[in-house]
Coordinates of C-alpha atoms in Angstrom, one line a residue:
X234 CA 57.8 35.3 74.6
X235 CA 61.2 35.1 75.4
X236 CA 62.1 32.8 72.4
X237 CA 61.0 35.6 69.9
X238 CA 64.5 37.8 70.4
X239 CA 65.8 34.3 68.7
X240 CA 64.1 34.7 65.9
X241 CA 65.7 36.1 62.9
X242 CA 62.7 36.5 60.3
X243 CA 63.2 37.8 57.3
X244 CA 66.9 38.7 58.1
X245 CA 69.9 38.3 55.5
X246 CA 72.9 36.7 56.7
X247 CA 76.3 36.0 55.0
X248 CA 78.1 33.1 56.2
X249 CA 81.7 32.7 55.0
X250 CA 83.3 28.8 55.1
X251 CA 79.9 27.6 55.0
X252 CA 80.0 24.4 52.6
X253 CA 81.3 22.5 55.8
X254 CA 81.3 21.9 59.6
X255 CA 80.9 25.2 62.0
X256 CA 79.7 27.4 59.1
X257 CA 77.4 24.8 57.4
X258 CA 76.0 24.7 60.7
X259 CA 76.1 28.2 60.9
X260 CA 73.9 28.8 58.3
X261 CA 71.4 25.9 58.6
X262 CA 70.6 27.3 62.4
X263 CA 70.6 31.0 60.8
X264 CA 67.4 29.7 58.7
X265 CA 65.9 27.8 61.2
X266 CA 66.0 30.5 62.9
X267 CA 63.9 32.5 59.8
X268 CA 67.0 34.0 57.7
X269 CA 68.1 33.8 54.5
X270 CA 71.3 33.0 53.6
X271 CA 74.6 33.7 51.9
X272 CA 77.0 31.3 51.9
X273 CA 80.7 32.1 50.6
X274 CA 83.2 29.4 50.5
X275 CA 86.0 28.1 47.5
X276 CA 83.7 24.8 46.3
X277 CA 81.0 25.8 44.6
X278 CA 79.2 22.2 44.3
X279 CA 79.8 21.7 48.1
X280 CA 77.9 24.9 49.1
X281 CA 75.0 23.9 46.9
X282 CA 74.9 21.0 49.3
X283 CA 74.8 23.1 52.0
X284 CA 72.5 25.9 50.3
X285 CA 69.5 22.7 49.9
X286 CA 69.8 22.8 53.6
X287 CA 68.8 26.1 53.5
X288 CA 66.3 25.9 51.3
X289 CA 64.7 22.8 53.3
X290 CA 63.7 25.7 55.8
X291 CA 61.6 27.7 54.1
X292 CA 64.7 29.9 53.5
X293 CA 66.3 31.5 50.7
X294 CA 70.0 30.8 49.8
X295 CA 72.5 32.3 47.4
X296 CA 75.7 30.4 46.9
X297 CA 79.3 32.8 46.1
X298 CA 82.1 30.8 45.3
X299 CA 84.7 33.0 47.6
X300 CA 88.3 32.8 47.9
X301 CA 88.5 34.8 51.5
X302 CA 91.9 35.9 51.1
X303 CA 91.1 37.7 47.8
X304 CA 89.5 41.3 48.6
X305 CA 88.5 41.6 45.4
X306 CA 86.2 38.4 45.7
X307 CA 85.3 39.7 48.9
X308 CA 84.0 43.0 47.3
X309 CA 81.7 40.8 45.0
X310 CA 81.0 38.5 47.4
X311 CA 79.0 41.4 49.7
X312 CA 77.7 43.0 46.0
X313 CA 76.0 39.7 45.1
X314 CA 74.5 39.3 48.5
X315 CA 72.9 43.1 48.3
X316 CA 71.8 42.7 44.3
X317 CA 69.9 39.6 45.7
X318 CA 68.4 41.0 48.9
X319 CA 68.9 44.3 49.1
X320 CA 69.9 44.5 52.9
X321 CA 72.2 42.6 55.4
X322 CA 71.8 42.0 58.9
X323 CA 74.8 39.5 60.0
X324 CA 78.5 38.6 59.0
X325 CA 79.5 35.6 60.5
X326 CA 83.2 35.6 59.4
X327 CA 83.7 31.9 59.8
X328 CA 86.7 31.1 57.7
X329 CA 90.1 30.6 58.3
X330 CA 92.8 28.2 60.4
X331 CA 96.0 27.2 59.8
X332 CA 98.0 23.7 59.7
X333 CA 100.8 23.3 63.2
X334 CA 103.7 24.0 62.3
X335 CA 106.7 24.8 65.2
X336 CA 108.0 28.8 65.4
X337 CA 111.7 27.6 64.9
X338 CA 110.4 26.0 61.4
X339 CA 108.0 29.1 61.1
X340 CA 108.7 31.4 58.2
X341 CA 108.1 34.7 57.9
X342 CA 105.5 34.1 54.7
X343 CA 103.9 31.1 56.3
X344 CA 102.7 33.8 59.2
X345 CA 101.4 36.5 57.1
X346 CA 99.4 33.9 55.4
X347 CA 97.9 32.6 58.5
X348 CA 96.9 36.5 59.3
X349 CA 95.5 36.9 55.7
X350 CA 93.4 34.1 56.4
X351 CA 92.0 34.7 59.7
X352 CA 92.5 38.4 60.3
X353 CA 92.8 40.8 57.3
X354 CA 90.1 38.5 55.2
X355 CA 87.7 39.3 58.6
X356 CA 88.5 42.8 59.0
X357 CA 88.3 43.1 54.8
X358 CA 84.7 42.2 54.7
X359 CA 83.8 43.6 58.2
X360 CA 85.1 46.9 56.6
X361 CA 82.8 46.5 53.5
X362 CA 79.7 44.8 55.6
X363 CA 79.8 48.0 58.2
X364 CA 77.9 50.9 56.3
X365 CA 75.0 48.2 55.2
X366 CA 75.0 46.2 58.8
X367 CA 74.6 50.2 60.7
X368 CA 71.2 50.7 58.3
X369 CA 69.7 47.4 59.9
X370 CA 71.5 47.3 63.4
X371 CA 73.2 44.3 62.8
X372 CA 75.5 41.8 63.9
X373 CA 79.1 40.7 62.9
X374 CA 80.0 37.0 64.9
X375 CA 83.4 36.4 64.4
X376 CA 84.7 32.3 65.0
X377 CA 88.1 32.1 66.8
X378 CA 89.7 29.8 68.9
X379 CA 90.4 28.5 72.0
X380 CA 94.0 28.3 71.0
X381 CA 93.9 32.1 71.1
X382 CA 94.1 32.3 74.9
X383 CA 95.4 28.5 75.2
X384 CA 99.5 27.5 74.5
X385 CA 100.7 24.3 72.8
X386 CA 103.7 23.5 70.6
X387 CA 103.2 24.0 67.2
X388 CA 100.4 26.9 67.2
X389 CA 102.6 30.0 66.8
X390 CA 100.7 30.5 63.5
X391 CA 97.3 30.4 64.1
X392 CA 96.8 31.1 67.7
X393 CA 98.2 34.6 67.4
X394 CA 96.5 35.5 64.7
X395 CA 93.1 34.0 66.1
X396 CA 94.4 36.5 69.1
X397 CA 94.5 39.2 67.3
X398 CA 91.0 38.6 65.8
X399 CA 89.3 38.3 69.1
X400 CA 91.0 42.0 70.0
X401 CA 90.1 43.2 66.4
X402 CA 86.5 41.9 67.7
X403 CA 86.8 44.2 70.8
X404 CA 88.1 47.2 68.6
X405 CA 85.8 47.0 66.1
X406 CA 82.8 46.8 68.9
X407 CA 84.0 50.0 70.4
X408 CA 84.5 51.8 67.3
X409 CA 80.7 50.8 65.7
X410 CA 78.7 50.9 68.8
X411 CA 75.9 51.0 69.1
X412 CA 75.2 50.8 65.0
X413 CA 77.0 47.3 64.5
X414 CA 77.6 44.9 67.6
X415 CA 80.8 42.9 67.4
X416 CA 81.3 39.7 69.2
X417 CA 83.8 36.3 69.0
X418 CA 83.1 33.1 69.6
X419 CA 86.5 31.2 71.1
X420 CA 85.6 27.9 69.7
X421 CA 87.1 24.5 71.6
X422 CA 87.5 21.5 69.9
X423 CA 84.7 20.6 67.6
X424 CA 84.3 17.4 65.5
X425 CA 84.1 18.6 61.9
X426 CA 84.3 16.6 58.9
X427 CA 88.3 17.8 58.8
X428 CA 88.7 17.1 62.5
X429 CA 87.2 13.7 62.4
X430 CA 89.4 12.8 59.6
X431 CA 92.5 13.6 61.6
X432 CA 91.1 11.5 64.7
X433 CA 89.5 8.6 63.5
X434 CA 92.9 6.4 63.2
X435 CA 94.0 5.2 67.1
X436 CA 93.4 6.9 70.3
X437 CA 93.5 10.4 69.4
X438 CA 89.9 10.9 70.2
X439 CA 89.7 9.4 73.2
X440 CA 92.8 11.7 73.9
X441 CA 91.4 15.2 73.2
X442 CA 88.1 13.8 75.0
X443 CA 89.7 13.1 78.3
X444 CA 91.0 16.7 78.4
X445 CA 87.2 18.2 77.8
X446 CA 85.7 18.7 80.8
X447 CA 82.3 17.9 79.6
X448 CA 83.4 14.9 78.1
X449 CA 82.7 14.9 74.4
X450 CA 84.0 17.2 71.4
X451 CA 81.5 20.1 70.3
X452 CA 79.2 19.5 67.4
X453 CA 78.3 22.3 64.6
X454 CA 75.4 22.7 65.8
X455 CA 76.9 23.5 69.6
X456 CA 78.4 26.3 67.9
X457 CA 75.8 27.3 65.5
X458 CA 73.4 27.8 68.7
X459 CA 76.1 29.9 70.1
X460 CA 76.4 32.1 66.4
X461 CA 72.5 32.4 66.3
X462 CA 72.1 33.8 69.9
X463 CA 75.5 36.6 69.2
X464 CA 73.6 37.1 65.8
X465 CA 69.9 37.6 67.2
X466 CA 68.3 39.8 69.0
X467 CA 68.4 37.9 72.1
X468 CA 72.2 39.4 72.5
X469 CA 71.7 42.8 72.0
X470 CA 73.1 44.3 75.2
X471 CA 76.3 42.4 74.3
X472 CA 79.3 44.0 71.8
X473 CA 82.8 43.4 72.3
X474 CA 83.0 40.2 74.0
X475 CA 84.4 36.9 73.0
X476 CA 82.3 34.0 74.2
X477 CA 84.3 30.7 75.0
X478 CA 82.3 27.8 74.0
X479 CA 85.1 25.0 74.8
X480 CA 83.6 22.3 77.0
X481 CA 84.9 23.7 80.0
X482 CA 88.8 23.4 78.6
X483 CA 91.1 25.5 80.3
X484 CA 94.1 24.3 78.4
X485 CA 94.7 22.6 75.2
X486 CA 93.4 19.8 73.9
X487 CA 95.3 18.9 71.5
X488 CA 96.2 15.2 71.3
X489 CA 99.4 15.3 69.1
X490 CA 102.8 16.3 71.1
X491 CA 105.2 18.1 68.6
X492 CA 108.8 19.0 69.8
X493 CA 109.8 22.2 69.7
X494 CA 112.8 21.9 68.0
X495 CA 115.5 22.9 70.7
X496 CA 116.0 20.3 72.2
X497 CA 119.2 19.1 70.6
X498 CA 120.8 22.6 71.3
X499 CA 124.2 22.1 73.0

């Protein structure tokens, strides 16, 4: 049956950023799906939340506080999720972003951060996950952007660091093959609980719709069916790619014009 390579039964997944929106999702579709779950994010009571979700399926869950940009909590984050279940098949390194912010009002700190977050805490825990993911032939997934390929004003920040994940993504696949595959997911705009915050107020929905092709925003669980097939079996011919699940968008959709701050240069 061709729906049996999705099926990830008696698997142990870690899911980081999972207390909300792509990686809640994430992680609910992961035990649907027959896994158990790790789920790393700051907010402890939060993840619980999510973790019942888990648990709802049948599945286990074990909930690790995690600050990403911390190794050291990234060390104990991958301990804890071995002492519990003593194996792990998929690392879906889900956290990260960054706020706009214009390159002429850029600094220097502000950029590293926005790598710490999004690259270096990826590449940290894809480091650690590697030995123990080669033992089961596992699966790293991780969640970039659209705005990695895309331009707009005001996304110096995070859409060169979310470039520089998807080719960590590629060099990591080459490098692990064929112990570990290695895929990205280029994610388009996707109504979250932060997102649809942001939008509710005025026409800034009906904005960012208008430039989607397919005519709505994603939903969690459009990505979280994207995560589970990179994660299952059902992609196993596939390492090194990074998957655009954007609606169709070939440009930014972004609703909020920023200047760039040069145009009052003489």
């Amino acid at each position: 049956m061709i729906l049996d390579v999705f099926r990830m039964n008696d698997k142990v997944a870690i899911v980081t950023g999972a207390s909300r929106g792509i990686g809640r999702g994430a992680a609910i579709a992961l035990a649907e799906a027959g896994a158990d779950v790790v789920l790393a994010a700051r907010r402890a009571d939060v993840l619980e939340e999510a973790a019942r979700e888990v648990r709802a399926r049948g599945r286990r869950a074990l909930v690790v506080p995690t600050d990403v940009t911390a190794g050291a909590e990234l060390d104990r984050l991958l301990a804890r999720a071995l002492e519990e279940f003593g194996r792990l098949d998929v690392l879906v390194n889900n956290a990260g972003g960054y706020p706009p912010r214009i390159a002429i009002a850029l600094s220097n700190e502000e950029m590293l951060a926005s790598y710490q977050f999004n690259v270096v805490s990826a590449l940290h825990l894809s480091r650690i996950a590697a030995p123990h993911l080669a033992r089961t032939r596992g699966a790293i997934v991780n969640i970039s952007s659209v705005m990695s390929h895309c331009v707009d004003t005001g996304f110096v920040a995070y859409g060169a660091a979310k470039a520089a994940l998807n080719h960590m993504t590629r060099l990591l696949a080459h490098e692990w093959a064929p112990r570990v595959r290695v895929n990205a997911l280029a994610v388009g705009a996707t109504m979250t609980d932060a997102l649809e915050a942001f939008v509710g107020a005025g026409d800034l929905l009906e904005k960012m719709t208008a430039k989607t092709p397919m005519g709505r925003l994603a939903t969690p669980e459009d990505i979280a069916a994207s995560v589970l097939f990179l994660a299952s079996p059902a992609s196993s011919w596939i390492t090194g790619k990074i998957l655009e699940v954007d609606g169709g968008t070939h440009a930014s959709t972004w609703p909020y014009p920023m200047p760039g701050g040069l145009d009052d240069i003489p």
